[in-house]
Amino acid sequence: MLLITAIIKPGAFEEVKDALRAAGVKGMTVSEVSGMGRQGGHVEVYRGAEYPIDLISKVRLEILAEDKEAKGIINVIVKTASTNSIGDGKVWTTPVHDVVRVRTGESGEAAI
Amino acid sequence: MLLITAIIKPGAFEEVKDALRAAGVKGMTVSEVSGMGRQGGHVEVYRGAEYPIDLISKVRLEILAEDKEAKGIINVIVKTASTNSIGDGKVWTTPVHDVVRVRTGESGEAAI
Amino acid sequence: MLLITAIIKPGAFEEVKDALRAAGVKGMTVSEVSGMGRQGGHVEVYRGAEYPIDLISKVRLEILAEDKEAKGIINVIVKTASTNSIGDGKVWTTPVHDVVRVRTGESGEAAI
Amino acid sequence: MAINTGDTAWMLVSTALVLLMTPGLALFYGGQVRARSALNMIMMSFVSMGVVGVIWVIYGYSMTFGKDLGSGLLGDPTEFIGLSALLSEDALFGGIPTILFAAFQAMFAVITVALISGAVADRMKFGAWVLFAGIWVTLVYFPIAHWVFDFDGGESDPGGWIANDLAAIDFAGGTAVHINAGVAALALVLVLGKRVGFGSKPFKPHNLTMVMLGAALLWFGWFGFNAGSAVGSNYLASVTFFNTIVATGAGMLAWLLVEKIRDGHSTTLGAASGIVAGLVAITPACSSVTPVGAMLVGAISSILSAYAIGLKYKFGYDDSLDVVGVHLVSGLAGSLLVGVFASSAAPAGVDGLLYGGGTDQLIKQAIACAAVIGYCFIVTFLLGKILDKTIGIRVKREEEIAGVDLVYHAESAYELGGVFKGGR
Amino acid sequence: MAINTGDTAWMLVSTALVLLMTPGLALFYGGQVRARSALNMIMMSFVSMGVVGVIWVIYGYSMTFGKDLGSGLLGDPTEFIGLSALLSEDALFGGIPTILFAAFQAMFAVITVALISGAVADRMKFGAWVLFAGIWVTLVYFPIAHWVFDFDGGESDPGGWIANDLAAIDFAGGTAVHINAGVAALALVLVLGKRVGFGSKPFKPHNLTMVMLGAALLWFGWFGFNAGSAVGSNYLASVTFFNTIVATGAGMLAWLLVEKIRDGHSTTLGAASGIVAGLVAITPACSSVTPVGAMLVGAISSILSAYAIGLKYKFGYDDSLDVVGVHLVSGLAGSLLVGVFASSAAPAGVDGLLYGGGTDQLIKQAIACAAVIGYCFIVTFLLGKILDKTIGIRVKREEEIAGVDLVYHAESAYELGGVFKGGR
Amino acid sequence: MAINTGDTAWMLVSTALVLLMTPGLALFYGGQVRARSALNMIMMSFVSMGVVGVIWVIYGYSMTFGKDLGSGLLGDPTEFIGLSALLSEDALFGGIPTILFAAFQAMFAVITVALISGAVADRMKFGAWVLFAGIWVTLVYFPIAHWVFDFDGGESDPGGWIANDLAAIDFAGGTAVHINAGVAALALVLVLGKRVGFGSKPFKPHNLTMVMLGAALLWFGWFGFNAGSAVGSNYLASVTFFNTIVATGAGMLAWLLVEKIRDGHSTTLGAASGIVAGLVAITPACSSVTPVGAMLVGAISSILSAYAIGLKYKFGYDDSLDVVGVHLVSGLAGSLLVGVFASSAAPAGVDGLLYGGGTDQLIKQAIACAAVIGYCFIVTFLLGKILDKTIGIRVKREEEIAGVDLVYHAESAYELGGVFKGGR
Ligand SMILES: Nc1ncnc2c1ncn2[C@@H]1O[C@H](COP(=O)(O)OP(=O)(O)O)[C@@H](O)[C@H]1O
Ligand SMILES: Nc1ncnc2c1ncn2[C@@H]1O[C@H](COP(=O)(O)OP(=O)(O)O)[C@@H](O)[C@H]1O
Ligand SMILES: Nc1ncnc2c1ncn2[C@@H]1O[C@H](COP(=O)(O)OP(=O)(O)O)[C@@H](O)[C@H]1O
């Protein structure tokens, strides 16, 4: 079992969500985060004064998936979320020990 | 060392928190997230127009625990948060390499 | 590859961010969370009535880093965020399977 | 007597100001509850603008200002049905059109009902509230308003017993509005029961900037309430206006001071509460005290309320937003302090205890308060019980935890993130 | 005739009240859009206070109230350029200084333009909106306001054709303001096209407490709008004031009832919408109906609007915040219902269909409505098309998704967390 | 002279409007700071309603409008202690009760103090602020208000030197209110020092919808401020009212234009700032310019302020919310431009430089400004220094970073999530 974590642009979220669903993903957990990265580091003008831009709104997706499905899911995310511009985000995977469904107590693959 | 991540219904949060404390859990980190899953997918009526429900408010708990305690903690969460209705959530565990307490620099089990 | 997760006090965030950048960290993902721990558990008075304090605002940092850099990054965080007072937070690391950059599809170290 | 355009201008404005108090109250209350029931809280006030407004046209004005049915207890409900009878250039109340006086008084009925809602936050069925509002205003408010506000020599002579026979001084509604709402709140929450978590959770306000905005709109609108009760733009209006400024400021300072001394810090909610306590207290008293007297009335009442809001924990009634602690206590304090601080230098021309007037006025004030408290409590409690036994007034436990906004209105107050969350 | 200080006092207040309506509208609209375009929505209203205000001084007042250029169609744009001609103690309009009347009427022009903006939420270029506002008020509003509001016997005799020749009853602007804005909204969105996601995403309001505050300020300000149109603090003002209370309350209740029956729950946005629908409907009718008539006008129009807002999904025009469904539909309903519910007991002294007055007044009302609809739609649609072909009026798709606040104003409405997020 | 009910109606309303400005300012300021100090910012304004209100009753009114102690510098502080002397039907100021005039002027003192607080956002001890407010209003505001607002022929003849001897034109308080507050802000922040992060962090507003609401309430209330300064509902009030509309609109547009040209985008905060700049500038000038002149005064001052707010980065004083840049600069601009744009067509009947009146009036204006700037700066700076050396006026660094709301008021402005966060 793997946990796929993706950081994407807020504007890409709706399309990614739809694409994932179309690809058979049944569940995920979404949160709003701020990202620092290459995209920041520039300067903006506000009321005539300049200030540096650091943090930019991002959306984080967490998707539990079986090992064999992970690759496909990552591909869908990368394809849909990429606008070819800096700040499109990252996707990473971490190993998962076990999953339990709260409602039933089922665990493992049956829990997803 | 394991990291237990739980997604539960907001309404269950207070009780889970109390139950975990009663079970000896000393710390956790809480965040507000949105969940997509079986619970969504229905349609609601608002001002006479229908629209699909996707994302539903959830609470995410993160609890660092020693390997041997994890099972018990998960049991407490599952027992307390289950209302036997769809959307009660998931709990999963991931391996943790190391933990450090910022205040003291202690690491490993001493840091929790 | 490792994922470093740090929970720190909001007041320490700006300095940690600057210190990390100075230490060569190019990116991270930031979110606002609430923490339960030793710091809570006291009682406050509001409008003449007492109530227990549980959850306290914290900032969570997530930093993907190569294994060899992780130690240094953790040191920077611990050094900068520590105020020697309870609630300064935790830092932990979890193994990462793989990372992909959404924009280019690059993976592994090249993606960070 | 002819229409006086100056008086009419002021009463048009005053009526608009008192109307604004109800949304002001909605924000004041709405900001104090948790985010998950903010809309429901706001809706309780707004819906009373509709329900009470419509009833007022049909029979409410008549019950309040219609010809007395005997002993100053009630006006004839049928006398002005539909209010068409007021549609005439010649229908004047003092220097203003009677229809304008009817509009002004309608706003008092609306806000009195809305005031009660703060006590039942988070846990009352919305439909039950709507029904309660309509019945309560009929059975409790209209009669009491007749007692207090219908002066002999009005369009339907004779009027109510408190205004005329007893001659208690209640310039703008300390008894009919604030004590009344406070007692009704107490009776209703005794039927309704406590919120899940009462006593153990803090229930801190979810939006204190909104609370302060609400308090500000209340203060602003209250000038219409108090100075508008002069029914003209004259010396009396000017004095009551001035007193409404300084009693309120003193009330705010007093509450902040209590907090600073007792808790170690002064809160924003304390400032808002002190403002309202000051306003409530000066409502009955604004015509009968000097500016210095007004400051004392505001400060003393505010201090009493600042301590009284803790009683709910002691006695175990869940008066969520302190309607009892603020409106009943400061309403009572203000009404009784008339008997103490009234000075014949003020427009009402009466001397209270402190100015050598003896206990005469104080006793009158006490009788008026007691009558309102007794009648209101009994009728409201019975009404609450009957509604609870028939349609049920309390939401289910799960609904309360999930939040009444989603359950009863299918809405969340805020969707601030980029990610839309729906459903329940 | 000399200045009447009472009338002047009321008109000073009324003007301030109508000014407040535009920020009220800004909040009412701003709360309904998503957080990412809330500021832009608010800015559209605010900027019209500047643009229209300045134009009003230069030639707007003249086009509306200048000497008629013939057939009651337009005032002479050059007559009062700069308005210095109104600077004289002797320049009176009835009992008030003419410059005050000019101030009052300026506010009507401002809000009419602002009303349109609700339809174009999220997707119109800010610069294009500013330009549109200035041209539209010139080509559409000033002429129509001249038709409706410039009565013979005003400072520049003769006046507009609807007010004088046709003698339709539009007390405070059902045609010139609400139908006008509603039709312009429809024409403009037909040019502009739909929001990304229209029909599939819910677009729920991001801040309903702000919507309710906006609705409250609108209601409060509307007393200036309606009762201020009496241009004096008199019997007429008092009746229109009263009717503005009860029609609105009834409108709110009616909308809530429709929702309860149709959807199973009453919403906060429904309450706000019903309030506005009631206010819109009673605007033309408030001088000609009894209080009971006012409640019926408010309730019927609100029910019509509650159903009409669904039409945009059926016909596929994206009227984002229901300017068409509320302002056009309730404006039309209110204007036509004058012909039905008008009662000679009310100040206008006209009997409608129901009171035995026949269809006479109804036909006049229909003609006035038709004229405004036809003229406004054609000119607005052409104006929209020309602007779109030249400077372009729609933002880019990416800009719309990212949110116009960041793109056009470099701001986010809220930075509530401890972690500051900037950039785009 | 007898009471005039029309004048009285307008002054009752004006007083309520000016009262509302202070909460309006609280929101305008509160929205501009970070979420962690929003409540403290709001509290600074509210508390001045209490502190200044109480002092006003005791000796403030006397110091301002009491019999001059000599040379037009100060009123006798003991003359009207407690204000009971104003409690008489016969105590009239022009056509209104004197107690009402006292109420109106009290509101000016309150808001002037509150205006200063915007400069010290995030970092001043709350207790120190309360103390500062009470002392500053006594040492600085009352004397200067006496100079400017106490005209000979008022109840205590003779009055202040600027109003009477110099005869500078400051219709509603460009010097006594805005320049005064702006200079005090500058002096106080020089003592207080910069916020942690000043110059490197953006400190963007945490809630711009609240800023806009605040700006709207300020504009609305300012009609009472300016047109209320006519102390009657007359031609003068009407002209000043009109000018307050158009100068403000022009001020807003001018600021937006500066931003568009300089920064590439027009901001919401820019609109709000332009509104306030326009309002400030027209305050001294509204009685002496034509509508076109008003637009120019508003626009020019707003442009100056739009550039002036950048000076704090250049000179390194941390005027957090631009009290200096907006109130001092536009107050100065408006006061001086009276000497340029005054036209004898306007009610004040004076011609400025542009209308052939020479530099006479301009010089008078400059003297008045210089006197206020000099006196205010010296006394405020000394007062700040003394307070800092004794009780200390600055919060600790950790408190500032944690946020003064939690530390000083034990509250957070918002608890929007389902998960309650408390503590510090
Ligand atoms: N080392 C990292 N650890 C965690 N998150 C990162 C890291 N680097 C970037 N991110 C996240 O990915 C987002 C995009 O990164 P950025 O460098 O701006 O663009 P890109 O991925 O296109 O090169 C950032 O805003 C941040 O949320
Ligand atoms: N594959 C998944 N990956 C991550 N989170 C998930 C996944 N599936 C469900 N969740 C989370 O669990 C919550 C509950 O899931 P849901 O399918 O609605 O109900 P249940 O767990 O009772 O079957 C979701 O709202 C989501 O937050
Ligand atoms: N077991 C845990 N699992 C996850 N997060 C924890 C755990 N214990 C503490 N934390 C996080 O670390 C924060 C600081 O912990 P706390 O015990 O208050 O202080 P300290 O780390 O200085 O001993 C908490 O607020 C919480 O967010």
PDB file of N, CA, C and O in Angstrom, chain B residues 11 14-15 34 39 44 46 53 55-57, chain D residues 201 397 401 410-411 419-424:
ATOM      1  N   GLY B  11     -17.673  15.919  13.678  1.00  0.00           N
ATOM      2  CA  GLY B  11     -18.538  15.731  14.833  1.00  0.00           C
ATOM      3  C   GLY B  11     -17.987  14.718  15.825  1.00  0.00           C
ATOM      4  O   GLY B  11     -18.371  14.710  16.997  1.00  0.00           O
ATOM      5  N   GLU B  14     -14.268  15.666  19.083  1.00  0.00           N
ATOM      6  CA  GLU B  14     -14.143  15.918  20.520  1.00  0.00           C
ATOM      7  C   GLU B  14     -14.076  14.607  21.300  1.00  0.00           C
ATOM      8  O   GLU B  14     -13.273  14.453  22.219  1.00  0.00           O
ATOM      9  N   GLU B  15     -14.928  13.673  20.922  1.00  0.00           N
ATOM     10  CA  GLU B  15     -14.952  12.411  21.656  1.00  0.00           C
ATOM     11  C   GLU B  15     -13.686  11.598  21.432  1.00  0.00           C
ATOM     12  O   GLU B  15     -13.164  10.967  22.349  1.00  0.00           O
ATOM     13  N   SER B  34     -10.617  18.227   3.627  1.00  0.00           N
ATOM     14  CA  SER B  34     -11.848  17.837   2.952  1.00  0.00           C
ATOM     15  C   SER B  34     -11.657  16.436   2.409  1.00  0.00           C
ATOM     16  O   SER B  34     -10.576  16.106   1.921  1.00  0.00           O
ATOM     17  N   GLN B  39     -18.925   8.635   0.611  1.00  0.00           N
ATOM     18  CA  GLN B  39     -19.952   9.480   1.214  1.00  0.00           C
ATOM     19  C   GLN B  39     -20.445  10.554   0.241  1.00  0.00           C
ATOM     20  O   GLN B  39     -21.603  10.944   0.271  1.00  0.00           O
ATOM     21  N   GLU B  44     -27.364  17.376  -4.082  1.00  0.00           N
ATOM     22  CA  GLU B  44     -28.174  18.174  -3.169  1.00  0.00           C
ATOM     23  C   GLU B  44     -28.892  19.286  -3.907  1.00  0.00           C
ATOM     24  O   GLU B  44     -28.459  19.717  -4.967  1.00  0.00           O
ATOM     25  N   TYR B  46     -30.133  23.158  -3.859  1.00  0.00           N
ATOM     26  CA  TYR B  46     -29.908  24.452  -3.224  1.00  0.00           C
ATOM     27  C   TYR B  46     -30.555  25.512  -4.096  1.00  0.00           C
ATOM     28  O   TYR B  46     -30.239  25.607  -5.279  1.00  0.00           O
ATOM     29  N   ILE B  53     -22.428  16.634  -4.749  1.00  0.00           N
ATOM     30  CA  ILE B  53     -21.587  16.790  -3.565  1.00  0.00           C
ATOM     31  C   ILE B  53     -20.341  15.930  -3.722  1.00  0.00           C
ATOM     32  O   ILE B  53     -20.420  14.729  -3.953  1.00  0.00           O
ATOM     33  N   LEU B  55     -16.905  16.952  -1.927  1.00  0.00           N
ATOM     34  CA  LEU B  55     -15.959  17.078  -0.826  1.00  0.00           C
ATOM     35  C   LEU B  55     -16.694  17.418   0.454  1.00  0.00           C
ATOM     36  O   LEU B  55     -17.607  18.248   0.452  1.00  0.00           O
ATOM     37  N   ILE B  56     -16.294  16.766   1.497  1.00  0.00           N
ATOM     38  CA  ILE B  56     -16.977  16.915   2.771  1.00  0.00           C
ATOM     39  C   ILE B  56     -15.937  17.194   3.853  1.00  0.00           C
ATOM     40  O   ILE B  56     -14.845  16.639   3.828  1.00  0.00           O
ATOM     41  N   SER B  57     -16.277  18.092   4.772  1.00  0.00           N
ATOM     42  CA  SER B  57     -15.331  18.458   5.834  1.00  0.00           C
ATOM     43  C   SER B  57     -14.938  17.252   6.682  1.00  0.00           C
ATOM     44  O   SER B  57     -15.802  16.489   7.111  1.00  0.00           O
TER      45      SER B  57
ATOM     46  N   LYS D 201     -17.054  22.934  27.491  1.00  0.00           N
ATOM     47  CA  LYS D 201     -16.417  23.572  26.332  1.00  0.00           C
ATOM     48  C   LYS D 201     -16.539  25.083  26.433  1.00  0.00           C
ATOM     49  O   LYS D 201     -17.516  25.601  26.979  1.00  0.00           O
ATOM     50  N   ARG D 397     -29.498  15.457  18.788  1.00  0.00           N
ATOM     51  CA  ARG D 397     -28.115  15.565  19.211  1.00  0.00           C
ATOM     52  C   ARG D 397     -27.142  15.600  18.028  1.00  0.00           C
ATOM     53  O   ARG D 397     -26.236  16.433  17.982  1.00  0.00           O
ATOM     54  N   ILE D 401     -24.566  18.613  16.862  1.00  0.00           N
ATOM     55  CA  ILE D 401     -23.124  18.450  16.708  1.00  0.00           C
ATOM     56  C   ILE D 401     -22.685  18.782  15.277  1.00  0.00           C
ATOM     57  O   ILE D 401     -21.690  19.470  15.064  1.00  0.00           O
ATOM     58  N   ALA D 410     -29.033  24.068   4.956  1.00  0.00           N
ATOM     59  CA  ALA D 410     -28.231  23.535   3.849  1.00  0.00           C
ATOM     60  C   ALA D 410     -27.115  24.491   3.437  1.00  0.00           C
ATOM     61  O   ALA D 410     -26.743  24.565   2.264  1.00  0.00           O
ATOM     62  N   GLU D 411     -26.581  25.213   4.394  1.00  0.00           N
ATOM     63  CA  GLU D 411     -25.566  26.217   4.084  1.00  0.00           C
ATOM     64  C   GLU D 411     -24.457  26.235   5.133  1.00  0.00           C
ATOM     65  O   GLU D 411     -24.667  25.821   6.271  1.00  0.00           O
ATOM     66  N   VAL D 419     -11.092  25.452  -2.083  1.00  0.00           N
ATOM     67  CA  VAL D 419     -11.684  24.128  -2.262  1.00  0.00           C
ATOM     68  C   VAL D 419     -13.071  24.133  -1.651  1.00  0.00           C
ATOM     69  O   VAL D 419     -13.236  24.338  -0.465  1.00  0.00           O
ATOM     70  N   PHE D 420     -14.071  23.924  -2.479  1.00  0.00           N
ATOM     71  CA  PHE D 420     -15.439  23.989  -1.989  1.00  0.00           C
ATOM     72  C   PHE D 420     -15.826  22.722  -1.236  1.00  0.00           C
ATOM     73  O   PHE D 420     -15.666  21.617  -1.726  1.00  0.00           O
ATOM     74  N   LYS D 421     -16.345  22.896  -0.037  1.00  0.00           N
ATOM     75  CA  LYS D 421     -16.844  21.765   0.738  1.00  0.00           C
ATOM     76  C   LYS D 421     -18.344  21.845   0.847  1.00  0.00           C
ATOM     77  O   LYS D 421     -18.875  22.862   1.272  1.00  0.00           O
ATOM     78  N   GLY D 422     -19.027  20.791   0.494  1.00  0.00           N
ATOM     79  CA  GLY D 422     -20.485  20.837   0.607  1.00  0.00           C
ATOM     80  C   GLY D 422     -20.969  19.773   1.553  1.00  0.00           C
ATOM     81  O   GLY D 422     -20.228  19.282   2.385  1.00  0.00           O
ATOM     82  N   GLY D 423     -22.227  19.434   1.389  1.00  0.00           N
ATOM     83  CA  GLY D 423     -22.789  18.278   2.077  1.00  0.00           C
ATOM     84  C   GLY D 423     -22.810  18.377   3.574  1.00  0.00           C
ATOM     85  O   GLY D 423     -22.621  19.440   4.138  1.00  0.00           O
ATOM     86  N   ARG D 424     -23.111  17.257   4.196  1.00  0.00           N
ATOM     87  CA  ARG D 424     -23.259  17.241   5.658  1.00  0.00           C
ATOM     88  C   ARG D 424     -22.426  16.135   6.273  1.00  0.00           C
ATOM     89  O   ARG D 424     -22.344  15.082   5.721  1.00  0.00           O
TER      90      ARG D 424
END
